[in-house]
mmCIF file of C-alpha atoms in Angstrom:
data_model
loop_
_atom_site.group_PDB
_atom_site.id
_atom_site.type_symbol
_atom_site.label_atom_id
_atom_site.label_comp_id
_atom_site.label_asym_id
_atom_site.label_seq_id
_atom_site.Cartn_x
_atom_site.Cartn_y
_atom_site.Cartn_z
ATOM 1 C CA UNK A 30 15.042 25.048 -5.528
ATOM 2 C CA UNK A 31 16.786 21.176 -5.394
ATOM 3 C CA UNK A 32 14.292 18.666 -4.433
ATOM 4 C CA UNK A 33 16.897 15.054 -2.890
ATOM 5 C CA UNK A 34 18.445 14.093 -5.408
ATOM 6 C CA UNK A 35 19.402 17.468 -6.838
ATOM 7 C CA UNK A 36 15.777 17.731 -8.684
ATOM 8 C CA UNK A 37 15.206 21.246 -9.256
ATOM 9 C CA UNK A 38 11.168 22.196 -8.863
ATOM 10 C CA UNK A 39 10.688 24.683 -11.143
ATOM 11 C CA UNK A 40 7.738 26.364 -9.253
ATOM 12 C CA UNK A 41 9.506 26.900 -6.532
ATOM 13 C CA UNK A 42 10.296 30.484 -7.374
ATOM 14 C CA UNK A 43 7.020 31.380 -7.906
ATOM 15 C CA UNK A 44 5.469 29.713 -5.213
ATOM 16 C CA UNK A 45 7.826 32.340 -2.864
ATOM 17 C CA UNK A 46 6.689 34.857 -4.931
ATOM 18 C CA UNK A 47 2.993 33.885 -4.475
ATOM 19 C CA UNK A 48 3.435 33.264 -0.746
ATOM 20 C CA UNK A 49 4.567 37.270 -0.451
ATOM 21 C CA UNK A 50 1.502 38.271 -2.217
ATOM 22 C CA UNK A 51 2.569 38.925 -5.754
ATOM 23 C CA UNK A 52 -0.110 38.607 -8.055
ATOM 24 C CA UNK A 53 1.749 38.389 -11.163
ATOM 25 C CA UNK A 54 3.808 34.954 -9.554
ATOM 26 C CA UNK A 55 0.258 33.378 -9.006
ATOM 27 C CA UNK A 56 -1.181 34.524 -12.603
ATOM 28 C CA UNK A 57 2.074 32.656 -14.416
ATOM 29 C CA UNK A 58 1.694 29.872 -11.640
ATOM 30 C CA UNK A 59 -1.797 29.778 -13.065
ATOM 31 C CA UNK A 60 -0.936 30.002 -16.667
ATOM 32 C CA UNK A 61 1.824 26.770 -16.251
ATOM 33 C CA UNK A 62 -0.805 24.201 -14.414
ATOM 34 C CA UNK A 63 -4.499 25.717 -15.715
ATOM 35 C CA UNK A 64 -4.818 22.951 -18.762
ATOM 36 C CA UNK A 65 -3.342 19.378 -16.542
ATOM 37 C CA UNK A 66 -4.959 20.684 -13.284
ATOM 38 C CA UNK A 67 -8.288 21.103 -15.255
ATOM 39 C CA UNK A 68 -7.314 17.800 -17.252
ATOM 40 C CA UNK A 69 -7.053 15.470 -14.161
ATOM 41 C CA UNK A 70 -10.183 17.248 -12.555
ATOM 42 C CA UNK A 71 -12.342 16.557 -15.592
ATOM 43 C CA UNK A 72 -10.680 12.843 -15.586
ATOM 44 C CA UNK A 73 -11.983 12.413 -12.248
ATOM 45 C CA UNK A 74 -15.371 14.014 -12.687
ATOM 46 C CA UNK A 75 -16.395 13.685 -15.844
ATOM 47 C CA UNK A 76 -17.919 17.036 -16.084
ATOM 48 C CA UNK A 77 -15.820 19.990 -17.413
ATOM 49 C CA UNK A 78 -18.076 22.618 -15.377
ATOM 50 C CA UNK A 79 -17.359 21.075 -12.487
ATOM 51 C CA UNK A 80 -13.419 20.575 -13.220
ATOM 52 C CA UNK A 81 -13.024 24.332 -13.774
ATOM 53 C CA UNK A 82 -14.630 24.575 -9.877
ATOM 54 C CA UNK A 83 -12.360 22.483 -8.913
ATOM 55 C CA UNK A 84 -9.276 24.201 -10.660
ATOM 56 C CA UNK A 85 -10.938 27.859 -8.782
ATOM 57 C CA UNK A 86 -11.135 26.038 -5.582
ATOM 58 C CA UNK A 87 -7.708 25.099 -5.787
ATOM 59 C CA UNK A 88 -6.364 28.341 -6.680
ATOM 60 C CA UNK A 89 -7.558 30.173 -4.060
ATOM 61 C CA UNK A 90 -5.938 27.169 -1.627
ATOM 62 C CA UNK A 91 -2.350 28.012 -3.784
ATOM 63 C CA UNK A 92 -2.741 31.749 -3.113
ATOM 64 C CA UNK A 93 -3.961 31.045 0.539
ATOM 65 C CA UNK A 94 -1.378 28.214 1.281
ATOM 66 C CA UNK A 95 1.770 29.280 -0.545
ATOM 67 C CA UNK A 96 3.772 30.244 2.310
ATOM 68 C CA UNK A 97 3.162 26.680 4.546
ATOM 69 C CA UNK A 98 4.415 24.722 1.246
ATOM 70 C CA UNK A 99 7.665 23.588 2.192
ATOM 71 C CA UNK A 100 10.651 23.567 -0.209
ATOM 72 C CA UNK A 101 12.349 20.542 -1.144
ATOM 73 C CA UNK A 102 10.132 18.047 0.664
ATOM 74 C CA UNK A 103 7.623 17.695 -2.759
ATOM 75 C CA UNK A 104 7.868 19.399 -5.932
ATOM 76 C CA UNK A 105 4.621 21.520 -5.707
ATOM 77 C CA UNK A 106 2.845 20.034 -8.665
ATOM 78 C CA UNK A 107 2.899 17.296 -6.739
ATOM 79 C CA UNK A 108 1.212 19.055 -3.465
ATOM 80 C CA UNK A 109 -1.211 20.483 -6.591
ATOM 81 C CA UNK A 110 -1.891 16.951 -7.775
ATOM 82 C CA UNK A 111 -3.020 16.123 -4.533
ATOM 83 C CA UNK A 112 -5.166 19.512 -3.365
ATOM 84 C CA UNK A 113 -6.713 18.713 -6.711
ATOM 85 C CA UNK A 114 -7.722 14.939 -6.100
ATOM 86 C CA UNK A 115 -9.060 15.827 -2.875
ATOM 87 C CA UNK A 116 -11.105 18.322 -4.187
ATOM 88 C CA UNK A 117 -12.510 15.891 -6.356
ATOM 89 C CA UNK A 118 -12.876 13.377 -3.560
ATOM 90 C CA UNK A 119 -15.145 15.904 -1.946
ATOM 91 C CA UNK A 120 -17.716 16.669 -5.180
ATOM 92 C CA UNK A 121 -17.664 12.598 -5.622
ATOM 93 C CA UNK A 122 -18.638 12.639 -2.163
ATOM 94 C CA UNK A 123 -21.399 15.047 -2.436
ATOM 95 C CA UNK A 124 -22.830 13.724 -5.464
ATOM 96 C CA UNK A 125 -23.317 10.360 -3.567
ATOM 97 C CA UNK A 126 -25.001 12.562 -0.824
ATOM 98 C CA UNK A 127 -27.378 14.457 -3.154
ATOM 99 C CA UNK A 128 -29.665 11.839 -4.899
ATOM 100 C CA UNK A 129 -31.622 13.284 -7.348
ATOM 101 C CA UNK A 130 -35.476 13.564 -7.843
ATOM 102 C CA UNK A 131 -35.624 11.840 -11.300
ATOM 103 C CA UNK A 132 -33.097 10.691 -13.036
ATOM 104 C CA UNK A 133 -31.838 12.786 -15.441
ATOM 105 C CA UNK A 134 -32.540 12.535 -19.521
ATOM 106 C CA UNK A 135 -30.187 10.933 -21.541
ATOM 107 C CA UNK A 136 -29.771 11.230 -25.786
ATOM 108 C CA UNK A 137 -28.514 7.993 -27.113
ATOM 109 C CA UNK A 138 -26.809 10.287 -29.996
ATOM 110 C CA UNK A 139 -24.597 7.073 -30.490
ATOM 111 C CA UNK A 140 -23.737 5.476 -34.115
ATOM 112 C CA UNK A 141 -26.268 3.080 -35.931
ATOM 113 C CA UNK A 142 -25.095 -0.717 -34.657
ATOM 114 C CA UNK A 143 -23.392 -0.983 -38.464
ATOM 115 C CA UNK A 144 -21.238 1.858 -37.868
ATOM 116 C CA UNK A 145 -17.786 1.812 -36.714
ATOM 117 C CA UNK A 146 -17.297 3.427 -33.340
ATOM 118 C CA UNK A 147 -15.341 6.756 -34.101
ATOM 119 C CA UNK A 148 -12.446 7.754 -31.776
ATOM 120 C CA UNK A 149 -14.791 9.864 -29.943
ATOM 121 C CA UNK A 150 -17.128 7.223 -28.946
ATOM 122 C CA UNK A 151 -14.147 5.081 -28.112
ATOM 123 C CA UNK A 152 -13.044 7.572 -25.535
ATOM 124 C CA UNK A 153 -16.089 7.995 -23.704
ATOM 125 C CA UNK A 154 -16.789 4.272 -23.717
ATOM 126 C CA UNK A 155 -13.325 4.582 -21.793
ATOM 127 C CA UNK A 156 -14.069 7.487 -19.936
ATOM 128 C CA UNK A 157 -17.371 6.044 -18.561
ATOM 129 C CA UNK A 158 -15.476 2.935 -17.275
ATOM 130 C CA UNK A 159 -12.578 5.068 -15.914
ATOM 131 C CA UNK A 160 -15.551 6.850 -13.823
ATOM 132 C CA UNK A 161 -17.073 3.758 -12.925
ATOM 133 C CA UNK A 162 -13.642 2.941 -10.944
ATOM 134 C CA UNK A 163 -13.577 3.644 -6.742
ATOM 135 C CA UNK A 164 -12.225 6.738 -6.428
ATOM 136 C CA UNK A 165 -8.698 5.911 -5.726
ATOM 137 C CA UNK A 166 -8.289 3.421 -8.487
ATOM 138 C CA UNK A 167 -9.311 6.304 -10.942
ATOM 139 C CA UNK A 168 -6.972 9.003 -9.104
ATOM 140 C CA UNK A 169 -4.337 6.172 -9.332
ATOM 141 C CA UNK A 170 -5.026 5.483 -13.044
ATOM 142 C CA UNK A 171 -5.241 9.830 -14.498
ATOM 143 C CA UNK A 172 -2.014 10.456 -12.346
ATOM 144 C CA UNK A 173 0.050 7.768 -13.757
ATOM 145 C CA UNK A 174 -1.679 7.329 -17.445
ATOM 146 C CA UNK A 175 -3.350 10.403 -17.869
ATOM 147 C CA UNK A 176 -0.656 12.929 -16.223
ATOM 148 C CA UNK A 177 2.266 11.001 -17.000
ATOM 149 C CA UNK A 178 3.349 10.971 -13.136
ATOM 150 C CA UNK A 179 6.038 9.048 -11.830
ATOM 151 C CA UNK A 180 5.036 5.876 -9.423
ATOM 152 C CA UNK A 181 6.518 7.848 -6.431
ATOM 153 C CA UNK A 182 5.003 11.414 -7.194
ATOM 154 C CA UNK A 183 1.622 10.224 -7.656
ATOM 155 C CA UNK A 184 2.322 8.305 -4.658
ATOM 156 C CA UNK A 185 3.030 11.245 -3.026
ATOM 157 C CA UNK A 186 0.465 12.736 -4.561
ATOM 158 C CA UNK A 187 -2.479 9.917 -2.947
ATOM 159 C CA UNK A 188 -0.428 10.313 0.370
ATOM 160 C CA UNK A 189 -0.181 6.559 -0.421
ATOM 161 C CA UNK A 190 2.962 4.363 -0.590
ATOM 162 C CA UNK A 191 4.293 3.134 -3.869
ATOM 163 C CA UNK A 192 3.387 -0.078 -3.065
ATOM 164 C CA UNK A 193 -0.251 0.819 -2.231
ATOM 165 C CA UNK A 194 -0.158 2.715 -5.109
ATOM 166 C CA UNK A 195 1.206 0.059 -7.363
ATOM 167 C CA UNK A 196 -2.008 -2.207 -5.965
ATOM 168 C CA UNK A 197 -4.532 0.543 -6.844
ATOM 169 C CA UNK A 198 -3.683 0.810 -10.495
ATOM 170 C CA UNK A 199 -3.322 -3.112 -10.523
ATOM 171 C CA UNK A 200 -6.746 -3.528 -9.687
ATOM 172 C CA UNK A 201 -7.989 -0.383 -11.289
ATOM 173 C CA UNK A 202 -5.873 -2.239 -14.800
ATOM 174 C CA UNK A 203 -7.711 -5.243 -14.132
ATOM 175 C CA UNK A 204 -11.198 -3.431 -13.581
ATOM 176 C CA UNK A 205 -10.814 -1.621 -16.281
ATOM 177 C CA UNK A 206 -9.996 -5.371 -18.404
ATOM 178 C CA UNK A 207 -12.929 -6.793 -17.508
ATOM 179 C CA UNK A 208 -14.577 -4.173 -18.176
ATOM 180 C CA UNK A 209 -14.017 -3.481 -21.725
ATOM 181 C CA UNK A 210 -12.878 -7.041 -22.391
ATOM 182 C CA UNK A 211 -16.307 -7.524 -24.048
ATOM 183 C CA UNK A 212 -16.350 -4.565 -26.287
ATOM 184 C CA UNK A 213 -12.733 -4.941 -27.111
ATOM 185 C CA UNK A 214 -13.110 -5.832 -31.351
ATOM 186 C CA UNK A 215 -15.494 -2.848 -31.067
ATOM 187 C CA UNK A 216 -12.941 -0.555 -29.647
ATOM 188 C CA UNK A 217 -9.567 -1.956 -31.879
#
């Protein structure tokens, strides 16, 4: 199927196949966006239990939703891209709703002060200010650096312009700056 511009969306196949109830068509539809679906959902929350929810939820919304998708408007990664940010949307939501009784214990299992920061600390210091970002910075920011999506499909993606897009990971950038300016010899 030839998206404008004579893209061809290679789901599009399968996505027929899954809207007539073949279960084989949504196992290999599965099998092609299981790891990026669960990597933007665990981008966004920061919890891998609660990306691989996420990635369930929106399976069942593929195999229920198949046949409205319509051909050659999106590719449908890109209608994936945004089921899946929406469903994060909601658990960010909910987790604002839910406050908890006591807060819950952390282990500081981080380095001596001497000690270099290892590539693992680096990433969660950068993971933890990713998360700290509204909620449509961050989308903005895993679609475009995380996913490697195009300005106009993760546009498509927010059901955003590109422009408004564009802003979002401007300020989410500039966020982001300020927020590891300070640690920035620690993290080089």
């Amino acid at each position: 199927m030839t998206l404008g511009g004579g893209v061809v969306d290679p789901d599009a196949d399968l996505v027929a196949r899954v809207a007539g109830g073949d279960g084989a068509a949504a196992a290999a539809l599965i099998d092609r966006h299981m790891r990026p679906m669960t990597d933007l959902a665990f981008r966004m929350l920061g919890d891998a239990q609660e990306a691989e929810d996420v990635v369930q939820d929106l399976y069942v919304k593929v195999w229920r939703n198949a046949a409205k998708w319509t051909p050659g408007r999106a590719k449908f990664s890109t209608w994936m891209h945004r089921v899946a940010i929406n469903l994060c949307y909601d658990r960010l939501r909910k987790r604002r709703e839910t406050p908890l009784s006591e807060p819950p214990e952390t282990i500081d299992d981080g380095l001596a002060p001497d000690e270099a920061l290892s590539e693992q600390e680096t990433s969660a210091i950068v993971r933890a200010a990713i998360g700290a970002l509204p909620e449509r910075q961050r989308a903005a920011i895993v679609l475009c650096h995380y996913r490697h999506l195009g300005n106009i499909e993760a546009a498509e993606a927010l059901g955003v312009s590109v422009e408004a897009l564009e802003s979002l990971l401007a300020r989410g950038r500039r966020a982001l700056r300020t927020k590891l300016a300070p640690m920035a010899e620690e993290l080089l």
